[in-house]
Amino acid sequence: MGRVRGDPVTTAREDELIVAETFGPTFQGEGPSAGQQAVFIRLSRCNLSCGTHTSASWACDTPYTWDWKRFDPKDPEVARRESVGALLAWALSLPPRLVVLTGGEPMLQWRGLERLAVGLRAAGREVEVETNGTLVPRPTLVEAVTAFNVSPKLAAAGDSERRRIVPDALASLARCGKARFKFVVNHLGELDEIAALARRFALREVWVMPEGTTAGAVLDGLRAVAEETLARGWHLSTRQHVLIWGDERGR
Ligand code: SF4
């Protein structure tokens, strides 16, 4: 993974965040809240590198948050520092009740993330944090969020199991009572891998979501896994934003 030398992300000031993009109002496109009006704050940086290994069979759809072989983190179109106050003011100036804090991996910037989540909840907003499930959430963040949308990565993402499956983090998220677990799949065989993780970490709310950056690919994926997902007692997520807007950025 191409982390920036001297990357200050883990020591970023608690009153600022490194942001890739903000957008909305739009719809939450995935998971249990799909279809709800929302605004999105996408933080820069990730601790995984999905899709860059030869063993990978799908690619990260937000490589501009972390892949410095392809994107320049000094380019303000790629990453910029914003104060928590400015981000709060922006989100609160817009009508949607739901604010989605996503990445990259937003929990890398836990200090600023906590401040932002606490401020949004104090103002009456619903807050979803989207995470890859490799970092243990601190109690302040657990208290502040409405829900964690946890998306643990399967072998097809290409990173080693040691990097993508962090037992303490997954167990902690499973215990906190606010997490739903959404797995990106591109073939039926991956459902057994999900079942093993669900058993191992006592995951209660499992969602399966087909990979795809075109409406056709998402529909084919939904059809391929629907019956088996139903039979296993899990939920099925579409990618509504892809069905409507394809892979247009900022949607
Ligand atoms: S965890 Fe998410 S943002 Fe990070 S590399 Fe994987 S798909 Fe991309």
Coordinates of C-alpha atoms and ligand atoms in Angstrom, one line a residue:
M1 CA 0.0 0.0 0.0
G2 CA 1.3 3.4 -0.9
R3 CA 1.1 5.3 2.5
V4 CA 2.6 8.8 2.4
R5 CA 5.9 9.1 4.1
G6 CA 5.4 10.9 7.3
D7 CA 1.6 10.7 6.8
P8 CA 0.2 12.6 9.8
V9 CA -3.1 10.8 9.6
T10 CA -2.9 9.0 12.9
T11 CA -1.8 12.1 14.7
A12 CA -4.1 14.5 12.9
R13 CA -5.4 17.3 15.2
E14 CA -8.6 16.5 16.8
D15 CA -10.3 19.6 15.4
E16 CA -9.5 18.7 11.7
L17 CA -9.9 15.9 9.3
I18 CA -8.3 14.9 6.0
V19 CA -11.2 14.8 3.6
A20 CA -11.4 13.3 0.1
E21 CA -14.8 14.7 -0.8
T22 CA -18.2 15.9 0.6
F23 CA -21.3 15.4 -1.4
G24 CA -25.1 15.4 -1.2
P25 CA -27.9 15.6 -0.7
T26 CA -28.2 12.2 -2.4
F27 CA -29.4 8.8 -1.4
Q28 CA -27.6 6.3 0.8
G29 CA -27.1 3.6 -1.9
E30 CA -26.2 0.5 0.1
G31 CA -27.2 -1.5 3.1
P32 CA -30.1 -1.1 5.6
S33 CA -30.6 2.6 5.0
A34 CA -30.6 2.4 1.2
G35 CA -32.9 4.9 -0.3
Q36 CA -32.8 7.4 2.5
Q37 CA -31.7 11.0 1.8
A38 CA -28.2 11.5 3.1
V39 CA -25.1 13.7 2.9
F40 CA -21.7 12.1 2.7
I41 CA -18.3 13.1 4.2
R42 CA -15.6 10.8 2.7
L43 CA -12.3 10.8 4.6
S44 CA -9.0 10.3 3.0
R45 CA -6.6 7.4 3.8
C46 CA -7.1 3.6 4.2
N47 CA -5.2 0.9 5.9
L48 CA -6.1 -1.8 3.3
S49 CA -5.3 -1.9 -0.5
C50 CA -8.2 -3.9 -2.0
G51 CA -7.8 -4.9 -5.6
T52 CA -4.1 -4.2 -6.0
H53 CA -2.9 -7.7 -5.6
T54 CA -2.7 -10.4 -8.3
S55 CA -5.1 -12.6 -6.2
A56 CA -7.8 -9.9 -6.2
S57 CA -10.9 -10.3 -8.3
W58 CA -12.4 -6.8 -7.7
A59 CA -11.1 -3.3 -7.3
C60 CA -11.6 -0.6 -4.7
D61 CA -14.0 2.0 -6.0
T62 CA -12.4 4.9 -4.0
P63 CA -8.7 4.4 -4.7
Y64 CA -8.2 8.2 -4.6
T65 CA -8.5 7.9 -0.8
W66 CA -5.3 5.9 -0.5
D67 CA -3.5 4.8 -3.7
W68 CA -0.6 7.2 -4.0
K69 CA 0.8 5.4 -7.0
R70 CA -2.2 6.6 -8.9
F71 CA -3.2 9.8 -7.0
D72 CA -1.2 12.6 -5.5
P73 CA -2.3 13.2 -1.9
K74 CA -0.9 16.8 -2.1
D75 CA -3.5 17.6 -4.8
P76 CA -6.4 19.4 -3.1
E77 CA -8.7 17.6 -5.5
V78 CA -7.6 14.4 -3.9
A79 CA -7.2 15.3 -0.2
R80 CA -7.7 18.5 1.8
R81 CA -7.7 19.4 5.5
E82 CA -10.9 20.7 6.9
S83 CA -11.9 21.7 10.4
V84 CA -14.5 19.7 12.2
G85 CA -16.4 22.9 12.6
A86 CA -16.6 23.6 8.9
L87 CA -17.7 20.0 8.2
L88 CA -20.4 20.3 10.8
A89 CA -21.6 23.6 9.4
W90 CA -21.7 22.1 5.9
A91 CA -23.7 19.0 6.9
L92 CA -26.1 20.9 9.1
S93 CA -26.8 23.4 6.4
L94 CA -28.4 20.7 4.3
P95 CA -31.8 19.1 4.9
P96 CA -31.0 15.3 5.1
R97 CA -31.2 13.9 8.7
L98 CA -28.7 11.1 7.8
V99 CA -25.0 11.9 7.6
V100 CA -22.7 9.1 6.3
L101 CA -19.1 9.3 7.4
T102 CA -17.2 7.0 5.0
G103 CA -13.7 6.5 3.4
G104 CA -11.2 5.1 2.8
E105 CA -11.2 4.0 6.4
P106 CA -12.6 6.9 8.5
M107 CA -11.7 5.4 11.8
L108 CA -8.0 6.0 11.1
Q109 CA -8.8 9.6 12.0
W110 CA -10.6 8.7 15.2
R111 CA -10.0 12.0 17.1
G112 CA -11.6 14.2 14.5
L113 CA -14.2 11.6 13.6
E114 CA -15.4 11.4 17.2
R115 CA -15.7 15.1 17.4
L116 CA -17.7 15.3 14.2
A117 CA -20.0 12.4 15.1
V118 CA -20.7 13.8 18.6
G119 CA -21.5 17.2 17.1
L120 CA -23.8 15.8 14.5
R121 CA -25.7 13.8 17.1
A122 CA -26.0 16.8 19.4
A123 CA -27.6 18.6 16.5
G124 CA -30.1 15.8 16.0
R125 CA -28.6 14.1 13.0
E126 CA -28.4 10.3 12.4
V127 CA -24.8 9.3 11.9
E128 CA -23.6 6.2 10.1
V129 CA -19.9 5.3 10.0
E130 CA -18.7 3.0 7.2
T131 CA -15.6 1.0 8.2
N132 CA -13.7 -2.0 7.0
G133 CA -13.8 -3.5 10.5
T134 CA -10.1 -3.6 11.2
L135 CA -10.1 -1.0 14.0
V136 CA -11.6 -1.2 17.4
P137 CA -14.1 1.7 17.9
R138 CA -13.7 3.8 21.0
P139 CA -16.6 4.1 23.4
T140 CA -17.2 7.8 22.5
L141 CA -17.7 6.9 18.9
V142 CA -19.9 3.9 19.7
E143 CA -22.1 6.2 21.9
A144 CA -22.3 8.9 19.2
V145 CA -23.1 6.9 16.0
T146 CA -26.5 5.6 15.0
A147 CA -24.9 2.6 13.3
F148 CA -21.7 1.2 12.0
N149 CA -21.8 -0.2 8.4
V150 CA -19.0 -2.7 8.7
S151 CA -17.7 -4.2 5.5
P152 CA -15.0 -6.8 6.3
K153 CA -13.0 -7.8 3.2
L154 CA -13.0 -11.3 1.9
A155 CA -10.1 -13.1 0.3
A156 CA -11.1 -11.9 -3.2
A157 CA -10.1 -8.3 -2.1
G158 CA -6.5 -9.5 -2.2
D159 CA -5.0 -8.3 1.1
S160 CA -3.7 -11.0 3.5
E161 CA -6.1 -12.4 6.1
R162 CA -3.9 -10.9 8.8
R163 CA -4.5 -7.4 7.4
R164 CA -8.2 -7.6 6.6
I165 CA -9.5 -9.7 9.5
V166 CA -8.6 -8.2 12.9
P167 CA -10.3 -10.4 15.5
D168 CA -10.4 -7.8 18.3
A169 CA -11.9 -5.2 16.0
L170 CA -14.6 -7.4 14.5
A171 CA -15.5 -8.9 17.9
S172 CA -15.7 -5.4 19.4
L173 CA -17.9 -4.2 16.6
A174 CA -20.1 -7.3 16.9
R175 CA -20.5 -6.7 20.6
C176 CA -21.3 -3.0 20.5
G177 CA -24.9 -3.6 19.3
K178 CA -24.8 -1.0 16.5
A179 CA -23.1 -2.8 13.7
R180 CA -24.4 -4.4 10.6
F181 CA -22.0 -6.4 8.5
K182 CA -22.1 -5.9 4.7
F183 CA -20.0 -8.2 2.5
V184 CA -19.2 -7.4 -1.1
V185 CA -19.3 -10.6 -3.2
N186 CA -18.8 -11.5 -6.8
H187 CA -19.6 -15.1 -6.8
L188 CA -21.7 -17.6 -4.8
G189 CA -18.7 -19.4 -3.4
E190 CA -17.9 -16.5 -1.2
L191 CA -21.0 -17.1 0.9
D192 CA -19.3 -19.9 2.7
E193 CA -16.5 -17.6 3.7
I194 CA -19.1 -15.1 5.0
A195 CA -20.8 -17.9 7.0
A196 CA -17.5 -18.8 8.6
L197 CA -16.9 -15.2 9.7
A198 CA -20.4 -14.9 10.9
R199 CA -20.0 -18.0 13.1
R200 CA -16.6 -17.0 14.4
F201 CA -17.5 -13.5 15.4
A202 CA -21.3 -14.0 16.2
L203 CA -22.3 -11.5 13.6
R204 CA -26.0 -10.9 14.0
E205 CA -26.9 -8.7 11.0
V206 CA -25.4 -9.9 7.8
W207 CA -25.9 -8.2 4.5
V208 CA -24.6 -9.5 1.1
M209 CA -24.0 -7.0 -1.7
P210 CA -22.9 -7.8 -5.2
E211 CA -19.8 -6.0 -6.5
G212 CA -20.3 -3.9 -9.7
T213 CA -19.9 -0.4 -11.1
T214 CA -22.6 -0.8 -13.8
A215 CA -26.3 -1.4 -13.4
G216 CA -26.1 -4.6 -15.4
A217 CA -23.3 -6.0 -13.2
V218 CA -25.2 -5.2 -10.0
L219 CA -28.4 -6.7 -11.3
D220 CA -26.6 -9.9 -12.5
G221 CA -24.9 -10.1 -9.1
L222 CA -28.2 -9.7 -7.2
R223 CA -29.8 -12.4 -9.3
A224 CA -26.8 -14.8 -8.8
V225 CA -26.8 -14.6 -5.0
A226 CA -30.4 -13.8 -4.1
E227 CA -31.8 -17.4 -3.5
E228 CA -28.8 -18.6 -1.5
T229 CA -28.7 -15.4 0.6
L230 CA -32.4 -15.9 1.4
A231 CA -31.8 -19.5 2.3
R232 CA -29.0 -18.5 4.8
G233 CA -31.3 -16.0 6.6
W234 CA -29.2 -12.9 5.5
H235 CA -30.2 -9.6 3.9
L236 CA -29.4 -8.5 0.3
S237 CA -28.3 -5.0 -0.6
T238 CA -28.4 -3.4 -3.9
R239 CA -26.1 -0.5 -5.0
Q240 CA -28.8 2.0 -5.7
H241 CA -26.4 4.8 -6.7
V242 CA -24.8 2.5 -9.3
L243 CA -28.3 1.5 -10.7
I244 CA -29.1 5.2 -11.1
W245 CA -25.8 7.0 -11.9
G246 CA -23.3 4.2 -12.8
D247 CA -19.8 4.9 -11.3
E248 CA -20.2 8.7 -11.4
R249 CA -18.1 10.1 -8.5
G250 CA -19.8 12.1 -5.8
R251 CA -23.1 10.2 -6.1
Ligands
SF4_1 S1 -11.2 -1.0 2.7 FE1 -12.6 0.1 1.3 S2 -11.5 2.0 0.8 FE2 -10.0 0.7 1.7 S3 -9.0 -0.2 0.0 FE3 -10.7 -1.7 0.6 S4 -12.5 -1.1 -0.6 FE4 -11.0 0.6 -0.7

